[in-house]
Coordinates of C-alpha atoms in Angstrom, one line a residue:
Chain B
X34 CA 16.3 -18.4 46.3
X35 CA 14.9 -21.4 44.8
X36 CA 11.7 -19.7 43.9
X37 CA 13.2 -16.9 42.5
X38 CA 15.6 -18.7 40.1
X39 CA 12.2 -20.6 38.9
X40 CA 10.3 -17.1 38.2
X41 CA 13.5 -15.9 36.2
X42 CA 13.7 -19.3 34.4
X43 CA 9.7 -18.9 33.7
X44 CA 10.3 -15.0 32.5
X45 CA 13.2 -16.7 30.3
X46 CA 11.0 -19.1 28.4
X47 CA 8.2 -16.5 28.4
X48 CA 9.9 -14.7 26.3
X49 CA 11.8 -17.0 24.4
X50 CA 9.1 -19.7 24.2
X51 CA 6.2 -17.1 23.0
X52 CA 7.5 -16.1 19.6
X53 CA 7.7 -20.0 18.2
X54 CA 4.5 -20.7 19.3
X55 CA 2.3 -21.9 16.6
X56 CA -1.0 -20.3 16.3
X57 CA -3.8 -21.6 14.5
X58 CA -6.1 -19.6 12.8
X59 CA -9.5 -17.9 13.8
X60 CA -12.0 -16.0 12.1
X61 CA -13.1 -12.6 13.9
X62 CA -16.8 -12.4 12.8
X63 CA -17.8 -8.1 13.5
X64 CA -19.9 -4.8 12.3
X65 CA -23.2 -5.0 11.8
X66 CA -23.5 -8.0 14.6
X67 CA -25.3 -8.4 17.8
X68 CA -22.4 -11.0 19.4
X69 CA -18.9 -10.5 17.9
X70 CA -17.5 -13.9 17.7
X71 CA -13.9 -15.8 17.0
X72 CA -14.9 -18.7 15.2
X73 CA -12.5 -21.6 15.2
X74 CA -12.4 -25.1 15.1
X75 CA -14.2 -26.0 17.9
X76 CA -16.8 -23.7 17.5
X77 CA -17.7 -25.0 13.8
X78 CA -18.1 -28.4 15.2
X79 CA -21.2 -27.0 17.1
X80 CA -23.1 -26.4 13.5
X81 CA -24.7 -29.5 11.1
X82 CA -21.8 -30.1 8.3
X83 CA -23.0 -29.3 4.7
X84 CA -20.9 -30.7 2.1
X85 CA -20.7 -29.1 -1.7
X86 CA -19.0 -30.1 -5.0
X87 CA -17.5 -27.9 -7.4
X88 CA -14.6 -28.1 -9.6
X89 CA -11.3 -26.5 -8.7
X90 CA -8.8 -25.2 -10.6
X91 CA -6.8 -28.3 -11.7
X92 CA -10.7 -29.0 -13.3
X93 CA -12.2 -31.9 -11.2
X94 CA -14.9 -32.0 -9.1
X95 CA -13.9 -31.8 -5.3
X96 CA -16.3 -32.5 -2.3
X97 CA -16.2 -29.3 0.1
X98 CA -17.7 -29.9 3.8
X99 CA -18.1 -27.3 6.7
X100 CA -21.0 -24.8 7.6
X101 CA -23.4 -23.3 6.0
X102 CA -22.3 -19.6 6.4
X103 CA -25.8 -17.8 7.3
X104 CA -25.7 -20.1 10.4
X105 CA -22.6 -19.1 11.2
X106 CA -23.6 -15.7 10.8
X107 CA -26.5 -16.0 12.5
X108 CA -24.6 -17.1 15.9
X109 CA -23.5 -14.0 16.0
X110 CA -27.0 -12.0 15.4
X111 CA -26.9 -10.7 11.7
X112 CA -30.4 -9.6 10.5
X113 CA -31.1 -12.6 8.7
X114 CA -34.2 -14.8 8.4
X115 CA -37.3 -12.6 8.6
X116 CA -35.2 -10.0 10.1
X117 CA -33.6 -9.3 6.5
X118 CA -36.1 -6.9 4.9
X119 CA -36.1 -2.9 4.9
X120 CA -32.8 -1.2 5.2
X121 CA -31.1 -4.7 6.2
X122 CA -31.5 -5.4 2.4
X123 CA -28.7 -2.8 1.8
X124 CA -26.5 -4.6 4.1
X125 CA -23.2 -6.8 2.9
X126 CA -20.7 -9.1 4.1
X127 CA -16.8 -8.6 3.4
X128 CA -15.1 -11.4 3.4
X129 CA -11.0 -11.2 4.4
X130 CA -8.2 -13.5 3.5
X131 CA -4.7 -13.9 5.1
X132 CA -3.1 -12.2 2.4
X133 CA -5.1 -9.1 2.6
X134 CA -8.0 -10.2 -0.4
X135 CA -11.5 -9.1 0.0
X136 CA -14.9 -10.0 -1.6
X137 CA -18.6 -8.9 -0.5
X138 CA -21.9 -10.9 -0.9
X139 CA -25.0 -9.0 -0.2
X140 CA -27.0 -10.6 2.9
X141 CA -29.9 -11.6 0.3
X142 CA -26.6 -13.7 -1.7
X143 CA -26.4 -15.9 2.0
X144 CA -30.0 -16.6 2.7
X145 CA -32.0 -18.9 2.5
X146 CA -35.6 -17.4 2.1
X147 CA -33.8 -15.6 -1.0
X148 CA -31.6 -18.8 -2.9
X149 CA -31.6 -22.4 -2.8
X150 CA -27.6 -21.8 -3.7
X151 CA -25.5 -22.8 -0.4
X152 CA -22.8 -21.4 0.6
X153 CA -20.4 -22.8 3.2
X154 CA -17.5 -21.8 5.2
X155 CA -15.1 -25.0 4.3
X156 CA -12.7 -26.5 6.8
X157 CA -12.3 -30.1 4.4
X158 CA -11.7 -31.2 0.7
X159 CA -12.7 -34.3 -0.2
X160 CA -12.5 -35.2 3.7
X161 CA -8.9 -34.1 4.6
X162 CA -8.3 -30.6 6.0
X163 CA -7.9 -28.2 3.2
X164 CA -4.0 -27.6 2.2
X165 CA -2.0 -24.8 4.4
X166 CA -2.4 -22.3 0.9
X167 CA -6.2 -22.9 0.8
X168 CA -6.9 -23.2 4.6
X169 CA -7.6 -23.3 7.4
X170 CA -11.1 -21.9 6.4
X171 CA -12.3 -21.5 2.6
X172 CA -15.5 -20.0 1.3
X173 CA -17.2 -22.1 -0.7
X174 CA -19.6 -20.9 -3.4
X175 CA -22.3 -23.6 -4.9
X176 CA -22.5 -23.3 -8.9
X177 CA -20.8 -19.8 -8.9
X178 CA -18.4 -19.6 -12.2
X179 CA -15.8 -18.5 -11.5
X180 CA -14.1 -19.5 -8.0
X181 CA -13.2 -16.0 -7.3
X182 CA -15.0 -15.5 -4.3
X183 CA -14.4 -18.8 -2.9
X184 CA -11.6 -17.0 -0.8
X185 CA -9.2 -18.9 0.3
X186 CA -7.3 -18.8 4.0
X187 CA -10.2 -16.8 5.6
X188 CA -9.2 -14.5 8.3
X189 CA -12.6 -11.7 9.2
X190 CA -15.8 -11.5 8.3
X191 CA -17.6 -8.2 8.3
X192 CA -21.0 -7.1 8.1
X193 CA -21.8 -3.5 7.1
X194 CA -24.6 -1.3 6.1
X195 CA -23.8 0.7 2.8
X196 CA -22.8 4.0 3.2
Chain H
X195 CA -3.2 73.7 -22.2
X196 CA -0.6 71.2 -20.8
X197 CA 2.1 71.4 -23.4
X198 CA 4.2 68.3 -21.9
X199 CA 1.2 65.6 -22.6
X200 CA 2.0 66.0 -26.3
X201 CA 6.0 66.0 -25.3
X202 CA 6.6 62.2 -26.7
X203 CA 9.7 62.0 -24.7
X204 CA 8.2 63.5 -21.7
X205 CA 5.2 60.5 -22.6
X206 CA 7.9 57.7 -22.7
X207 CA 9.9 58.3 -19.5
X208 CA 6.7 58.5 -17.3
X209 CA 5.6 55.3 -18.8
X210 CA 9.2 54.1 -18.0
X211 CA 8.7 55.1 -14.9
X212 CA 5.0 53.8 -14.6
X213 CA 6.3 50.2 -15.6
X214 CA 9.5 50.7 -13.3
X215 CA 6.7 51.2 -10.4
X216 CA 4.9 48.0 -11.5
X217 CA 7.8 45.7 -11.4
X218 CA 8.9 46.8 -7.9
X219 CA 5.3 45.9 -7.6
X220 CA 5.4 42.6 -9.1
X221 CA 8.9 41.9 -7.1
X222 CA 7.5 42.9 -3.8
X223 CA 4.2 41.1 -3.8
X224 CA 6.2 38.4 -5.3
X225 CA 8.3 38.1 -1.9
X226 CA 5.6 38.1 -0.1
X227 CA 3.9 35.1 -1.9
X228 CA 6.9 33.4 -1.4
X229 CA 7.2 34.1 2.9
X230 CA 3.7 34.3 3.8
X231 CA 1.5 33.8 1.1
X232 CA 1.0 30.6 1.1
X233 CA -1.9 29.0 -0.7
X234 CA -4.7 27.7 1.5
X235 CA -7.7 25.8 0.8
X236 CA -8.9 22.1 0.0
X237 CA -6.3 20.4 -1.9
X238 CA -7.7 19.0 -5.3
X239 CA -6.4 15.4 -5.0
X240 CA -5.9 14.7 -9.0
X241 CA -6.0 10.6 -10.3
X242 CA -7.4 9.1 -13.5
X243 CA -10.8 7.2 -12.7
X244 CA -9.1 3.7 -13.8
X245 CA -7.2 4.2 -9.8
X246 CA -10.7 4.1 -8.4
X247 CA -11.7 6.5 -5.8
X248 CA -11.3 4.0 -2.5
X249 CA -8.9 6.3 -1.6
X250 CA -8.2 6.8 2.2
X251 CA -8.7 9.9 4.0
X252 CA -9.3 10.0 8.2
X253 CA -12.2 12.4 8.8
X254 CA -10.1 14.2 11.2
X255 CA -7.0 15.1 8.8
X256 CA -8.9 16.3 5.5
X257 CA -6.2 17.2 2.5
X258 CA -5.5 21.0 2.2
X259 CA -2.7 23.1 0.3
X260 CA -1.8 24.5 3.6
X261 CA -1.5 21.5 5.2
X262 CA 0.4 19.8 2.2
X263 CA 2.9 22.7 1.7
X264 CA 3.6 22.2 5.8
X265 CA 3.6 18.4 5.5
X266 CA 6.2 18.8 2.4
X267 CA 8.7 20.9 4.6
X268 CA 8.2 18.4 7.4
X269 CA 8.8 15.5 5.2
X270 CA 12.5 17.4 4.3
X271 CA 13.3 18.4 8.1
X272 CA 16.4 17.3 9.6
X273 CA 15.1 18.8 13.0
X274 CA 12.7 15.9 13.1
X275 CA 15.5 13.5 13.3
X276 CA 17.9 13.2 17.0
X277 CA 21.3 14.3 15.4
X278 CA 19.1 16.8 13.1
X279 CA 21.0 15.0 9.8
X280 CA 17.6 13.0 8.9
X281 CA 14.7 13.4 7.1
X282 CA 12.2 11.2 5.9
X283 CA 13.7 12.3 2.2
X284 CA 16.8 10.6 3.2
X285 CA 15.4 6.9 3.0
X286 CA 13.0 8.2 0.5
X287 CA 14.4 10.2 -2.3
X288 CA 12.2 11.9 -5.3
X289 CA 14.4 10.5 -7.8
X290 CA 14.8 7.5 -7.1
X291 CA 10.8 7.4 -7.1
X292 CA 11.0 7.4 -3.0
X293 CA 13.9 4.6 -1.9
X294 CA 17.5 5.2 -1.4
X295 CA 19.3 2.6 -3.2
X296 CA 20.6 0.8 -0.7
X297 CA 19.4 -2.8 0.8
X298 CA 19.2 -1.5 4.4
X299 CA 18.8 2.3 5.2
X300 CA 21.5 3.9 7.9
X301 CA 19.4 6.0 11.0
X302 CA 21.0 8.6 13.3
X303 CA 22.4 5.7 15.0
X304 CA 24.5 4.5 12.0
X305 CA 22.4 0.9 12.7
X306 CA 20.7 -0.4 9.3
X307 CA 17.2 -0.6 9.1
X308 CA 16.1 -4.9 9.0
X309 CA 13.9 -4.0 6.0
X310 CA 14.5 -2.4 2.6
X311 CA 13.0 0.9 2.5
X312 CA 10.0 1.5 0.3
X313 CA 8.8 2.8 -2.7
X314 CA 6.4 5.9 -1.6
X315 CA 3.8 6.5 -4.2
X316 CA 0.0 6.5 -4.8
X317 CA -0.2 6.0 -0.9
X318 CA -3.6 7.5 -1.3
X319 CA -5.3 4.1 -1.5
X320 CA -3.0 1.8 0.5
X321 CA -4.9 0.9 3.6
X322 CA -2.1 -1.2 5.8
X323 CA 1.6 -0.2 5.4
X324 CA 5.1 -1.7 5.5
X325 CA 6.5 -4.4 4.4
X326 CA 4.3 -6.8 7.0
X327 CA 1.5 -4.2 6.8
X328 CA 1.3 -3.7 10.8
X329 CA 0.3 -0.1 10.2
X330 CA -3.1 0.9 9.5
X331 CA -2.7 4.5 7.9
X332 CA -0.4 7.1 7.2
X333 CA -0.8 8.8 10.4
X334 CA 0.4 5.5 12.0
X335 CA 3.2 4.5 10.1
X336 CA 4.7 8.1 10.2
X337 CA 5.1 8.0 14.3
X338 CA 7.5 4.4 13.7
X339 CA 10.5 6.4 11.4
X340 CA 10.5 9.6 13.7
X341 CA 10.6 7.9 16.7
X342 CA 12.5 4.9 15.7
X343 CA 15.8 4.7 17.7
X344 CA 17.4 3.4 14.7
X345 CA 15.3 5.9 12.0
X346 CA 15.1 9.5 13.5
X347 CA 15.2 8.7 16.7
X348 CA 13.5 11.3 18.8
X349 CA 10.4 11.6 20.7
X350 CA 7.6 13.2 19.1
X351 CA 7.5 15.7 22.3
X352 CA 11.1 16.7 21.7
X353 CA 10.5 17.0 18.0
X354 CA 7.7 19.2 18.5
X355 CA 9.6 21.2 20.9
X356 CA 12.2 21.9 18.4
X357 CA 9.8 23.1 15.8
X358 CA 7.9 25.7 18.3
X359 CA 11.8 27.4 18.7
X360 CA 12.0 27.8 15.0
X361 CA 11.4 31.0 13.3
X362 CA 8.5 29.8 10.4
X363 CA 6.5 26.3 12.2
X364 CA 5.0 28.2 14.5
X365 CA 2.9 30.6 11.8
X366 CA 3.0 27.2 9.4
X367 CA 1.3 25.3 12.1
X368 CA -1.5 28.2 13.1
X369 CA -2.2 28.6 9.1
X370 CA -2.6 24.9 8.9
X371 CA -4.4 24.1 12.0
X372 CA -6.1 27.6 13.6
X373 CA -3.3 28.0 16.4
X374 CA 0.2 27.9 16.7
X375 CA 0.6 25.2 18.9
X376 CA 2.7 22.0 17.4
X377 CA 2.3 18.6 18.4
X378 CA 3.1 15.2 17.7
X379 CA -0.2 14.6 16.4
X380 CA -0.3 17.9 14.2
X381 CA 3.4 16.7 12.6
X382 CA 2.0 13.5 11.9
X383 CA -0.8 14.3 10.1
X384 CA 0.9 17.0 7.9
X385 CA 3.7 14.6 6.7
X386 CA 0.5 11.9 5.8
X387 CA -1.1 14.7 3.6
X388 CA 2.3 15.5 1.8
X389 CA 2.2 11.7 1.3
X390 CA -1.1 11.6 -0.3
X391 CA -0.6 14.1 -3.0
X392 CA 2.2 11.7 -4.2
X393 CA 0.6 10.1 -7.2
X394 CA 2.0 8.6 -10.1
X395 CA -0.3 8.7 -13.0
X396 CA 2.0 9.3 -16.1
X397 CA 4.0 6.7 -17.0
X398 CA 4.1 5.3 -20.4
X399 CA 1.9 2.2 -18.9
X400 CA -0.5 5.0 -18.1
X401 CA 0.0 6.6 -21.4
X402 CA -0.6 3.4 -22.8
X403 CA -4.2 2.8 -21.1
X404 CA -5.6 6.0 -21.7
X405 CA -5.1 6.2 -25.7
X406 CA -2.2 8.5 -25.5
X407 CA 0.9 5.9 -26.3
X408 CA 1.7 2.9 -28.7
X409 CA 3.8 0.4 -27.0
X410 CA 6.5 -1.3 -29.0
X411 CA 5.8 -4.5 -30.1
X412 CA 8.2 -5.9 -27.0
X413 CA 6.5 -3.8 -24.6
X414 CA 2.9 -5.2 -26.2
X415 CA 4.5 -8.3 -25.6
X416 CA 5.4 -7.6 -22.2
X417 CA 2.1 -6.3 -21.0
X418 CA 0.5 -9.6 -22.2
X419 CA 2.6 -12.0 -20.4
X420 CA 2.5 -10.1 -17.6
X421 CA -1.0 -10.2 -17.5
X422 CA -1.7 -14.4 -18.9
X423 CA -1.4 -17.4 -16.4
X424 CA 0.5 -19.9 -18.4
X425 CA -1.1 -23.0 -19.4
X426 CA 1.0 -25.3 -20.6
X427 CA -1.2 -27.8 -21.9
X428 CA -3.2 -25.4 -24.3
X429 CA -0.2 -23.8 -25.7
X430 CA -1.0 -20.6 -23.6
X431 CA 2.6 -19.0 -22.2
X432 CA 2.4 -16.6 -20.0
X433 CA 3.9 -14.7 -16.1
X434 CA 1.1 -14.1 -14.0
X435 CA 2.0 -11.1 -12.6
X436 CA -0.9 -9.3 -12.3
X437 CA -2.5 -12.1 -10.1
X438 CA 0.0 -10.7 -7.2
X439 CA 0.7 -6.7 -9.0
X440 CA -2.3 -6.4 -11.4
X441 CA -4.4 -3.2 -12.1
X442 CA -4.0 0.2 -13.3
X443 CA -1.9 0.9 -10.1
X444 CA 0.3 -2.2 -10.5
X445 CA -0.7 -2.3 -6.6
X446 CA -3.3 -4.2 -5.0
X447 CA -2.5 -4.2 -1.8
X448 CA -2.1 -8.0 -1.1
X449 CA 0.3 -10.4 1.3
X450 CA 2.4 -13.2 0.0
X451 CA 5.0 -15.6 0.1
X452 CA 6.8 -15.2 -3.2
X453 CA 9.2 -18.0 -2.4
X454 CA 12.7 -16.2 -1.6
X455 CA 13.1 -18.9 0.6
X456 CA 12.0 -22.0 1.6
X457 CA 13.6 -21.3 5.2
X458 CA 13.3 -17.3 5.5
X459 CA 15.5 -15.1 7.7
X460 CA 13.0 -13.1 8.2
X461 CA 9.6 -14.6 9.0
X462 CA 7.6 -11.5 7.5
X463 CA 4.1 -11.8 8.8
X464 CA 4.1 -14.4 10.8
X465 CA 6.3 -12.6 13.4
X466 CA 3.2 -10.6 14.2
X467 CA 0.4 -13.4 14.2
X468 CA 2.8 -16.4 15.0
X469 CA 0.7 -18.5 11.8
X470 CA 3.2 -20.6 10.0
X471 CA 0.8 -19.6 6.8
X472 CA 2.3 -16.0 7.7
X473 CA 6.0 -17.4 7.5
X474 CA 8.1 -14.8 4.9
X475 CA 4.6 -13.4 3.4
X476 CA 4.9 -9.8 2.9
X477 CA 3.7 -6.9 1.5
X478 CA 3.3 -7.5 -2.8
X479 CA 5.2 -3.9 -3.3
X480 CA 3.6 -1.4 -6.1
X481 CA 5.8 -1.9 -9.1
X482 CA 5.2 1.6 -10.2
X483 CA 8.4 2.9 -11.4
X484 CA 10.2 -0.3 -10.4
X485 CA 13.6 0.0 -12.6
X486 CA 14.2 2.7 -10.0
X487 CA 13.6 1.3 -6.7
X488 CA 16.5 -1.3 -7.1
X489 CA 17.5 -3.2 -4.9
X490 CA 14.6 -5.5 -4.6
X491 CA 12.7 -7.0 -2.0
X492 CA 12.1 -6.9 1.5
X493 CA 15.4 -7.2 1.9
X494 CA 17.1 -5.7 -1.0
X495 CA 18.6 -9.1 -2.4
X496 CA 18.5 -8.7 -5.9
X497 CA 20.5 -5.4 -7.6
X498 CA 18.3 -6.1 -11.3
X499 CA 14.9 -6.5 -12.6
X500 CA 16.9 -9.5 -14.6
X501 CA 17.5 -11.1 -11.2
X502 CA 14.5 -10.9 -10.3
X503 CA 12.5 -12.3 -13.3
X504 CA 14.9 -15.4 -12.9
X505 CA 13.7 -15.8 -9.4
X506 CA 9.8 -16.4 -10.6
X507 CA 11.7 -17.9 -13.7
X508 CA 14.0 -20.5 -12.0
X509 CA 14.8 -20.0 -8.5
X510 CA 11.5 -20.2 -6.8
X511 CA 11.9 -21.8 -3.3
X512 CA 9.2 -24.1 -2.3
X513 CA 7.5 -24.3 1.2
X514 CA 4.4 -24.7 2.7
X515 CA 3.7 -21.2 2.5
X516 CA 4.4 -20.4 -0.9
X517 CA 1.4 -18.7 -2.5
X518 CA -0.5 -20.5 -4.2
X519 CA -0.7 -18.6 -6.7
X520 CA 3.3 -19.2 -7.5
X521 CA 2.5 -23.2 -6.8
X522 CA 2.7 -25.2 -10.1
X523 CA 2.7 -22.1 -11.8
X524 CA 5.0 -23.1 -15.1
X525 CA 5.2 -22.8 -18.5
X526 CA 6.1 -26.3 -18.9
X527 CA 4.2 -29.1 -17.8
X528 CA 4.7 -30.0 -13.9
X529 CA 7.2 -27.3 -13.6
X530 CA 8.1 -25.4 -10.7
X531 CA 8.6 -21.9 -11.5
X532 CA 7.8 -20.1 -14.6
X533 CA 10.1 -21.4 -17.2
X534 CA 10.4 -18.2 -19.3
X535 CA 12.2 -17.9 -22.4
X536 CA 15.3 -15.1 -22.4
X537 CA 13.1 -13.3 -24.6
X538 CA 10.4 -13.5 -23.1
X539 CA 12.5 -12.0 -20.4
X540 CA 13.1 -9.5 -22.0
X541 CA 9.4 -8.7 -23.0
X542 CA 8.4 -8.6 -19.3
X543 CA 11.2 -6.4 -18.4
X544 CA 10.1 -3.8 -21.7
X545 CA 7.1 -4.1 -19.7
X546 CA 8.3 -2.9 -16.3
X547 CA 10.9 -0.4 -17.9
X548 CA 7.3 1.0 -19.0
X549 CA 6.2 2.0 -15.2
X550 CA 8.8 4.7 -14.7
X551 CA 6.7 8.2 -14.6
X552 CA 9.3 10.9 -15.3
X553 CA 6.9 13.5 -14.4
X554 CA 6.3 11.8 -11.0
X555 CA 10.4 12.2 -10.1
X556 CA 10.9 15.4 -11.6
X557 CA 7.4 16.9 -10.0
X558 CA 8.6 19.9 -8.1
X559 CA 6.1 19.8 -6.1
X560 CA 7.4 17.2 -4.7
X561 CA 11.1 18.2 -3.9
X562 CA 12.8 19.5 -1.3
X563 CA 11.8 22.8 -0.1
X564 CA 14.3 23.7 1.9
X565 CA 16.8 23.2 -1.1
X566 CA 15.0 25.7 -2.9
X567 CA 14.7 28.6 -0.2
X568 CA 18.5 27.9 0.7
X569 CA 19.3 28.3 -2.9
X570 CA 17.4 31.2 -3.0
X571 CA 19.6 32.7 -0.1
X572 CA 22.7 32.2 -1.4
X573 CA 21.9 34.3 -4.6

C-alpha cells in the first residue's frame, strides 16, 4: 500500500515536475560527420580557450572567449586538416540559431591551413557568460564586417556536401 | 447538276444545322471536361525570382495538376471532418487570405483551438510550421487539423474509409496516384500540393518591386521605415521590421519573442524544448496580406494593425527573452520600444495596407470546388 501510494506520488511529479524543468542548451553537431556529437558545457571545457575582440553593436570592442570551431568540428571527424582537399573543398557548414536563423561558411572559411582568421564558438563576453538573447553559445567571427554571421543563441551545426 | 447547292436558303439552313451540330459538340465535350477530364501533368509552380527558388518539395509527393485539383477538393471536404461540417476552408477562408477572423477557431467539438489560426500563403518555402514551428512540412502539419479531436477530429483510417464510399475519390485518387486505393498518406499529400500552389505574388508591394507601381508618397514612406533600424543618435528614425518580416515575401521564417508579455500565458517554444530562451517565442507570421488576417497574433489579441504598431510603439513588455532585436530598439535615446510618431504610424500602416494581393483572394483556382459544382446543380 505504502509502496504503491509512492509510485503514484512519483507518476504525479513526473508529470507535473517535467514540463518546469529548465533545460540548458546543447549544440547537435551532424551530416557530413564521422561522430555526431551534443556539445555542451562540459564538453567545451575539454578544448584550449581562444579569446577574440571585435566590436559589437553598441560599437566597442568586447573580448570573446571559447573554442576555436575547427576543433570542435574536428571532435566529431569533419574532413578537415589534410583531409580537406578534392571534393571536401565543396563541402559547407550551416550554422542554426534558436530562432530559426541560418548562415554557412565553407570548410576552407574554418581552417587553419587556409586563414590565419579564427573563428570561435563563444560561451563568454568580456569574461561573464554571454546574455540569455546572445547565448548560451555565439559564433564569433575575427575581423569579419559585418557581425551577421556571428549567430547568436546557437542551436545545430551542420556539415554538408553541395548538391 | 445538283440544283439545291446553288439554293441560298437551302445553303443557310444546313450551315444552321452544321453549327447547331458543333455546339452540341462543344456542350458535350464540354461536360465531359468538367466530370472526367481533368487536367493531368506537372504542375508549373509560378513565383517571381525575387521569392528565391528554396522552395520545398518531398521527393516522394512531386506537384501535379491532378494531384492539385484532388488536393483542392480535399482541402473543401467536410467528410474529412468527424460531424462532416469541417473543412480545412473553415479555419482558413480564401477571402480572408486563409484565417477565419476569429481569435480562436471552433472544431467539431465546439472546443476553441489554443492558437489563432493562420495565414496560409506562399507555404512553398516554409520549412517548419505553426505557430511554435513543431512541424517539419506540409505533409506533417496536415495529419494534426484532421485528426485533431478538437479540429476535425477523425482518424485518418476512418477518413479514408469515407472517401473510398464516395462516388468521385475513388477515380480522383487512381488518376492522381495509379490506383484507386485512398489512404491517409495519399490525403495528406494531396491537401500539401493544393497548399503549395497558394502564392501570393501581386500585391501592390509586389507591384512596387517589379517596376509596375508608384507608391504614394505615405506608402514610400512606409516601406522605408519599415525597412531602417532607428538610430537615435544620428538623426536616423526608423521601425525595424524587416529585421523580424523582411524580404520580398515579408516572411523569413524566423522565431521570436516580440514582447506580448513579460509573463506569457502561453510559453510558445519553450513548451517543446523546456529553454527559458524559448519562453513566448513564436513563429514571426508572413505579413502578406496582413489587413486581412485580423485578429493578430498567436493568440488573436489585437483586432487593428493600429494596435499593433502601438505594441512595438509603446507597449513592449520586457523579459529575458525578448528578442534582441526589439531590446533598446527606440527612436529616442535609451527608450524601450519604438517611439513612433502618429504619422509615422500611419506611414507604416500605408505600408502594410500595401501587402493585400486581390488577385491572390479572388484566384478561383483557389476556391471552393464543391461550391461551384453544387451551383452548377442547382441550375
Amino acid at each position: 500500500m505504502k509502496k504503491q501510494f509512492l509510485i503514484a506520488c512519483l507518476a504525479l511529479l513526473s508529470f507535473t515536475a517535467i514540463p518546469f524543468i529548465s533545460q540548458a542548451q546543447t549544440i547537435k553537431i551532424s551530416g557530413e560527420v564521422s561522430t555526431p556529437l551534443t556539445v555542451d558545457a562540459a564538453y567545451l571545457q575539454k578544448f584550449t580557450q581562444t579569446t577574440v575582440t571585435r566590436k559589437d553593436r553598441d560599437g566597442k570592442d568586447h573580448t570573446y572567449s571559447g573554442v576555436i570551431l575547427s576543433e570542435i568540428l574536428k571532435g566529431a571527424g569533419v574532413t578537415l586538416g589534410p583531409e580537406l582537399k578534392g571534393e571536401n573543398l565543396t563541402k559547407y557548414l550551416l550554422v542554426e540559431a534558436g530562432d530559426g536563423y541560418q548562415v554557412i561558411f565553407a570548410l576552407a572559411e574554418l581552417d587553419k591551413s587556409f586563414t590565419d582568421r579564427t573563428i570561435i564558438l563563444a560561451d563568454k563576453i568580456d569574461g561573464a557568460p554571454l546574455a540569455p538573447a546572445d547565448g548560451p553559445y555565439r559564433i564569433i567571427v575575427q575581423d569579419e564586417k559585418k557581425p551577421a554571421r556571428c549567430i547568436k543563441q546557437v542551436t545545430a551545426m551542420q556539415v554538408h556536401f553541395v548538391k | 447538276m445538283n440544283q439545291s447547292k446553288h439554293d441560298p436558303l437551302l445553303n443557310r439552313l444546313k450551315k444552321s444545322r452544321v453549327m447547331f451540330l458543333l455546339l452540341i459538340f462543344i456542350i458535350i465535350s464540354g461536360w465531359c471536361y468538367i466530370d472526367g477530364g481533368i487536367e493531368t501533368g506537372p504542375y508549373n509552380l509560378v513565383y517571381p525570382s525575387n521569392f528565391g527558388n528554396r522552395i520545398q518539395i518531398p521527393a516522394d509527393n512531386p506537384t501535379t495538376k491532378q494531384g492539385v485539383y484532388l488536393g483542392r477538393m480535399l482541402f473543401y471536404e467536410t467528410r474529412l471532418s468527424a460531424n462532416n461540417t469541417i473543412s480545412c476552408g473553415s479555419c482558413h477562408q480564401q477571402d480572408k487570405a486563409f484565417t477565419d477572423g476569429r481569435a480562436f477557431s471552433p472544431g467539431v467539438d465546439a472546443v476553441l483551438t489554443p492558437r489563432n489560426s493562420m495565414s496560409l500563403v506562399n507555404l512553398l518555402w516554409a520549412r517548419k510550421f505553426f505557430w511554435d514551428g513543431r512541424a517539419n512540412g506540409l505533409e506533417e502539419q496536415a495529419v494534426t487539423p484532421l485528426t485533431s479531436p478538437h479540429e476535425m477530429g477523425q482518424a485518418l483510417t476512418v477518413s479514408a474509409q469515407k472517401l473510398t464510399q464516395t462516388v468521385n475519390y475513388p477515380a480522383l485518387f487512381k488518376l492522381v496516384y495509379g490506383d484507386d486505393q485512398i489512404t491517409g498518406d495519399r490525403i495528406v499529400k494531396a491537401i500539401s500540393q493544393f497548399e503549395r500552389t497558394l502564392i501570393s505574388a501581386n500585391s501592390r508591394y509586389d507591384q512596387y518591386l517589379r517596376g509596375a507601381y508608384q507608391p504614394t508618397p505615405d506608402e514610400l514612406k512606409g516601406i522605408e521605415l519599415f525597412n531602417t533600424a532607428p538610430q537615435p543618435e544620428k538623426g536616423i528614425r526608423g521601425a525595424n521590421c524587416s529585421h523580424c518580416h523582411g524580404g520580398p515575401k515579408t516572411y523569413m521564417e524566423l522565431f521570436h519573442n516580440n514582447g506580448l508579455d513579460s509573463l506569457p500565458k502561453d510559453a510558445g517554444i519553450e513548451t517543446l524544448t523546456g529553454l527559458p530562451a524559448d519562453r513566448g517565442r513564436f513563429k514571426v507570421p508572413t505579413l502578406r496580406n496582413i489587413a486581412l488576417t485580423t485578429p493578430y497574433m498567436h493568440d488573436g489579441r489585437f483586432k487593428t494593425l493600429e494596435e499593433v504598431v502601438d505594441h512595438y510603439s509603446e507597449h513592449l513588455q520586457q523579459s529575458a527573452s525578448l528578442s534582441s532585436f526589439l531590446r533598446g530598439e527606440s527612436n529616442e535615446a535609451g527608450g524601450k520600444s519604438l517611439k513612433l510618431l502618429s504619422m509615422e504610424k500611419k506611414q507604416l500602416i500605408a505600408f502594410l495596407n500595401m501587402l493585400t494581393d486581390s488577385t491572390f483572394i479572388t484566384n478561383p483556382s483557389f476556391s471552393d470546388p464543391h461550391l461551384i459544382s453544387t451551383k452548377n446543380k442547382k441550375h
